[in-house]
Amino acid sequence: MSINVVTIEGNITRDVESRAMPDGKTVAKFGIAYNWKKDAPAEFFDVTVFGPSADYAAQNAVKGRRVMVQGRLHQRSWEDKTGQKRTSVGIVAERMSFWPPRQNGGSAPAQVPPPPAMASTPEMSSDDIPF
């Protein structure tokens, strides 16, 4: 078994796009930009969220807002209109924390509702760890 875990803190680059899937669950997508050091150029990722967390993102993810995303990397492959094979790497979010926005341009933060309950992680024993 491999480990695929990512945690990124940055700014949302576009408002969330949200839609219902055929099974009735919600999927939401937004972009995030972060700098790994002060003078480095920003790096950009697409973030996808499912279920109750997608509803939470739809209510709170707005362009410019600061967010911390925890999840896993996901690589997607497709052919473009010219037949070229393309790939992109995005993040499938499992947890998000939004920094409160400022109200009316002032310094007092707004209240942010708590995130939805997350599914618990199954218990693991030392025999389950591959090293």
Backbone as a ProteinNet text record, in pm:
[ID]
protein_1_A
[PRIMARY]
MSINVVTIEGNITRDVESRAMPDGKTVAKFGIAYNWKKDAPAEFFDVTVFGPSADYAAQNAVKGRRVMVQGRLHQRSWEDKTGQKRTSVGIVAERMSFWPPRQNGGSAPAQVPPPPAMASTPEMSSDDIPF
[TERTIARY]
84.4	0	89.6	54.8	130.2	59.5	133.6	77	59.1	-57.6	-89.7	-163.8	-90.6	-147.9	-89.3	-174.9	-128.3	-202	-129.1	-187.2	-132.1	-221.6	-181.2	-264.2	-197	-264.2	-237.9	-343	-326.8	-454.5	-462.5	-579.3	-661.6	-792	-883.2	-874.1	-856.4	-834.7	-962	-1068	-1196.1	-1309.1	-1426.4	-1541.7	-1572.9	-1631.3	-1660.9	-1767.9	-1749.5	-1850.9	-1908	-2039.7	-2102.7	-2214.4	-2228.3	-2338.3	-2373	-2493.4	-2538.1	-2498.9	-2451.7	-2419	-2546.9	-2547.5	-2667.9	-2719.6	-2630.1	-2674.5	-2725.9	-2729.9	-2782.7	-2678	-2557.5	-2450.7	-2397.5	-2337	-2283.4	-2135	-2088.8	-1946.5	-1917.8	-1808.2	-1768.8	-1624.1	-1594.2	-1458.3	-1420.4	-1293.6	-1238.1	-1087.5	-1021.7	-877.2	-809.6	-685.4	-606.6	-466.1	-411.7	-274.3	-197	-72.8	11.3	154.3	230.6	373.3	447.1	543	615.3	723.9	760.2	844.6	810.3	850.1	804.6	823.8	939.8	967.9	945.3	894.1	870.9	741.1	735.4	609.7	500.8	376.1	263.7	249.2	203.7	170.4	20.2	-42.7	-188.2	-235	-343.4	-405.2	-556	-620.5	-765.2	-798.8	-905.8	-950.4	-1091.6	-1114.3	-1246.7	-1290	-1416.8	-1471.1	-1605.1	-1634.4	-1757.4	-1842.6	-1973.7	-2065.9	-2087.4	-2106.9	-2133.5	-2021.9	-1897.9	-1787	-1799.5	-1858.9	-1881.7	-1984.9	-2088.3	-2187.8	-2123.2	-2035.8	-1963.1	-1875	-1805.7	-1721.6	-1806.1	-1921.5	-2008.2	-2053.6	-2067.7	-2111.7	-1996.8	-1872.7	-1761.8	-1646.5	-1632.5	-1517.1	-1545.7	-1485.2	-1497.9	-1358	-1347.6	-1219.2	-1150.2	-1022.2	-942.4	-937.7	-1030.3	-1033.7	-922.8	-866	-757.8	-818.1	-753.7	-804.4	-688.3	-708.2	-616	-692.1	-632.6	-694.8	-608.6	-673.2	-606	-676.6	-599.8	-660.6	-554.8	-584.6	-492.3	-477	-363.9	-340.9	-413.8	-463.1	-532.8	-487.3	-437.2	-393.1	-504.2	-528.3	-632.4	-566.5	-608.7	-554.3	-668.5	-642.8	-741.3	-670.6	-745.3	-695.5	-762.4	-682.9	-741.5	-796.7	-847	-911.3	-816.7	-686.3	-588.7	-535.4	-584.1	-538.7	-419.3	-370.4	-257.1	-302.1	-220.9	-250	-210.5	-300.8	-277.8	-299.8	-232.2	-253.1	-254.6	-321	-315.6	-324.6	-268.3	-272.3	-351.3	-451.3	-533.8	-541.2	-620.9	-636.7	-781.7	-803.7	-935.7	-934.8	-1010.9	-1007.8	-1091.9	-1039.1	-1112.3	-1145.5	-1063.3	-1086.4	-1048.1	-1119.1	-1090.2	-1110.5	-1027.4	-1044.4	-1034.5	-1138.1	-1140.3	-1106.1	-1019.7	-992.3	-1113.3	-1155.4	-1273	-1248.1	-1347.8	-1333.9	-1348.6	-1299	-1314.8	-1450.4	-1518.7	-1649.6	-1634.6	-1702.5	-1708.8	-1571	-1470.4	-1337.1	-1268.3	-1333.1	-1275.6	-1185	-1143.9	-1049.6	-1116.3	-1248.3	-1315.7	-1351.9	-1311.2	-1345.2	-1492.2	-1545.5	-1682.3	-1683.7	-1799.4	-1813.7	-1822.5	-1753.6	-1756.5	-1819.9	-1920.7	-1980.5	-1879.3	-1893.1	-1798.6	-1816.9	-1711.4	-1723	-1814.8	-1869.2	-1952.4	-1869.5	-1936.3	-1866.1	-1797	-1676.4	-1598.3	-1611.8	-1603.8	-1606.1	-1481.6	-1496.8	-1380.8	-1289	-1161.5	-1061	-1057.8	-1056	-1051.6	-924.9	-939.1	-825	-721.4	-594	-485.9	-396	-345	-245.3	-108.5	-5.7	130.3	153.3	72.8	85.3	37.6	-44.4	-97.6	0.1	101.8	195.7	301.3	323.8	410	559.3	605.5	750.2	783.7
-116.9	0	124.2	223.8	348.7	457.2	559.6	673	788.3	849.1	962	1063.8	1156.9	1257.5	1392.5	1493.4	1628.1	1726.5	1827.7	1938.4	2065.9	2153.1	2279.8	2392	2501.4	2622.7	2730.5	2795.8	2901.1	2979.1	3049.1	3131.8	3068.6	3079.6	3028.3	3119	3059.5	3137.2	3163.3	3088.2	3111.6	3060.3	3122.1	3078.7	2932.5	2866.8	2724.2	2698.1	2588.6	2537.7	2413.2	2408.6	2298.8	2240.5	2106.2	2042.2	1910.7	1862	1734.2	1622.5	1512.4	1394.4	1311	1213.4	1132.3	1063.2	1029.7	964	1062.1	1192.7	1294.6	1361.9	1307.7	1370.2	1491.7	1581.2	1703.7	1688	1747.9	1759.5	1908.3	1955.9	2096.9	2104	2207	2227	2373.2	2395.2	2529.9	2519	2631.1	2634	2691.6	2651.1	2703.6	2736.4	2847	2887.1	2898.9	2853.4	2867.8	2897.3	2954.1	2980	2898.9	2819.4	2738.2	2817.7	2933.8	3029	3168.9	3269.2	3406.1	3456.1	3438.7	3495	3396.8	3279.2	3178.8	3210.5	3174.9	3195	3103.8	3146.1	3067	2938.7	2834.5	2708.1	2688.1	2631.5	2623.1	2478.5	2446.6	2314.8	2330.1	2235	2222.8	2134.6	2169.1	2093.6	2042.9	1914.3	1853.1	1799.7	1823.8	1783.3	1713.3	1608.4	1532.7	1533.1	1510.1	1489.4	1612.5	1592	1704.5	1809.3	1765.2	1861.1	1951.2	1899.1	1980.1	2088.6	2054.8	2155.4	2263	2220.7	2313.6	2406.4	2350.1	2431.6	2529.6	2484.2	2571.3	2693.4	2678.4	2789.4	2881.6	2832.2	2907.1	2940.9	2871	2891.1	3003.7	3117.3	3231	3277.9	3329.8	3375.2	3469.5	3442.8	3526.3	3479.2	3393.9	3348	3247.7	3253.6	3163.3	3030.9	2919.7	2787.5	2691.3	2593.8	2482.4	2358.8	2284.8	2165.9	2045.3	1939.9	1812.7	1706.9	1624.5	1521.2	1437	1401.2	1315.9	1371.5	1341.8	1381.7	1284.7	1339	1257.6	1301.5	1206.9	1237.3	1201.1	1292.1	1274.3	1278.8	1190.3	1186.1	1196.5	1263.1	1276.6	1314.7	1309	1355.3	1487.3	1586.5	1715.1	1708.4	1820.2	1825.6	1788.1	1807.4	1775.5	1632.9	1555.3	1418.5	1403.7	1514.5	1510.6	1452.9	1364.2	1312.9	1418.4	1446.4	1547.4	1484.6	1539	1496.9	1619	1606.1	1709.6	1641.5	1706	1654.9	1753.7	1703.7	1786.1	1723.8	1785.3	1739.4	1699.3	1580.9	1540.2	1568.4	1669.2	1714.5	1624.3	1596.6	1523	1613.1	1715.4	1812.5	1951	2052.4	2191.8	2278.5	2379.7	2481.8	2616.7	2697.8	2830.7	2935.9	3029	3142.2	3234.9	3293.5	3381	3503.1	3540.8	3663.1	3784.5	3896.3	4020.6	4080.7	4132.8	4193.4	4341.2	4386.5	4527.8	4592.8	4516.8	4573	4601.7	4569.8	4596.9	4484.6	4489.9	4390.7	4276.9	4285.7	4180	4064.2	3942.7	3829.5	3792.1	3736.9	3687.1	3547.8	3503.9	3369.1	3270.3	3158	3053.9	2931.1	2871.8	2750.8	2637.2	2545.4	2432.8	2341.5	2269.4	2176.4	2060.8	1991.6	1874.9	1765	1673.9	1562.1	1478.2	1437.3	1356.2	1209.3	1122.5	979.8	943.8	854.5	816.4	725.2	734.3	651.2	515.6	405.9	275.1	259.4	185.4	159.4	76.2	105.5	29.8	-26.2	-145	-201.5	-188.1	-212.5	-203.6	-304.2	-412.5	-510.7	-454.1	-349.2	-288.5	-191.6	-147.4	-47.5	-118.4	-70.5	-144.4	-127.2	-64	-48.7	-67.3
0	0	0	-78.2	-85.8	-5.6	27.2	99.6	2.9	3.7	-82.7	2.4	62.5	151.4	115.1	105.6	77	168.4	215.9	292.2	231.7	186.6	125.6	185.4	217.2	263.8	159.6	115.6	15.7	-3.1	-115.6	-145.8	-257.7	-246.1	-347.6	-469.2	-587.4	-709.6	-788.5	-761.5	-829.5	-740.1	-755.6	-677.8	-707.8	-610.9	-622.1	-729.1	-801.6	-894.7	-828.6	-812	-741.4	-826.9	-823.5	-896.1	-827.4	-856.6	-802.6	-898.1	-842.8	-922.2	-938.6	-1030.6	-1051.9	-925.3	-831.5	-707.8	-602.9	-638	-547.5	-461.2	-454.7	-376.5	-451.3	-377.7	-435.1	-463.2	-573.5	-603.3	-622.3	-565.5	-577.4	-622.9	-703	-752.9	-736.7	-699.5	-693.7	-711.2	-728.4	-744	-621	-599.1	-488	-539.2	-489.1	-520.9	-390.2	-393.3	-274.5	-316.8	-225.2	-243.8	-139	-180.8	-83.7	-13.1	-68.2	3.4	-46.8	27.4	4.7	-138.5	-196.7	-328.9	-444.1	-414.3	-518.9	-593.7	-720.9	-794	-737	-748.7	-699.1	-779.2	-712.5	-777.1	-762.1	-865.3	-871.2	-879.1	-807.3	-811.3	-818.9	-888	-882.8	-764	-692.8	-575.9	-603.8	-576.9	-592.1	-456.4	-421.9	-292.6	-317	-240.2	-257.4	-130.8	-146.8	-35.5	50.6	182.3	272.3	272.6	252.8	246.7	124.1	15.9	-104.3	-75.1	0.8	40	126.2	217.3	303.5	220	120.7	32.8	-47.1	-96.8	-177.1	-97.5	32.6	117.4	158.8	156	214.5	121	9.5	-79.1	-177.9	-155.2	-246.9	-285.7	-405	-457.5	-358.4	-334.1	-245.9	-102	-62.1	76.6	102.1	220.3	260	307.1	267.6	301.1	320.8	407.8	419.3	372.8	280.8	223.2	256.7	304.5	328	244.6	178	95.4	27.4	-98	-173.7	-314.4	-375.6	-514	-607.2	-718.4	-818.1	-956.7	-1035.5	-1171.5	-1268.6	-1362.5	-1463.8	-1601	-1691.4	-1827.7	-1927.6	-2041.6	-2147.6	-2276.5	-2385.9	-2515.3	-2547.7	-2591.2	-2628.1	-2771	-2819.6	-2951.9	-3065.5	-3044.3	-3149.3	-3138.1	-3040.4	-3023	-2931.5	-2876.1	-2783.3	-2649.5	-2593	-2459.2	-2356.9	-2263.9	-2160.9	-2023.5	-1923.2	-1785	-1695.2	-1582.8	-1480.3	-1344.4	-1245.2	-1108.7	-1025	-955.3	-868.6	-730.7	-645.6	-508	-486.2	-432.5	-385.3	-235.2	-195.1	-55.7	33.5	150.6	252.3	370.5	390.7	499	450	499.5	464.1	587.2	599	702.2	633.7	649.8	588	692.3	653.3	738.9	729.8	840.2	835.6	746.7	665.8	586.4	676.8	632.2	707.5	675.4	776.3	755.3	723.1	618.8	581	571.8	531.3	516.4	648.4	760.2	891.6	936.1	1061.1	1110	1185.4	1211.2	1285.7	1193	1227.3	1141.1	1152.7	1046.3	1046.7	1107.9	1151.5	1204.5	1089.4	1101.2	999.4	1061.3	995.1	1051.5	1054.3	1149.1	1154.8	1034.6	996.7	884.7	921	819	847.8	911.6	979.5	1043	936.9	967.7	874.6	914.8	817.7	845.8	925.7	1019.6	1100.3	1019.7	1051.4	986.2	1055.9	981.1	1045.7	1129.4	1237.5	1325.5	1250.6	1275.2	1212.6	1321	1297.6	1389.5	1326.3	1402.8	1349.2	1237.8	1232.2	1123.2	990.1	992.4	869.8	806	879.7	829.5	745.2	619.4	528	550.6	656.5	679.3	824
[MASK]
+++++++++++++++++++++++++++++++++++++++++++++++++++++++++++++++++++++++++++++++++++++++++++++++++++++++++++++++++++++++++++++++++++

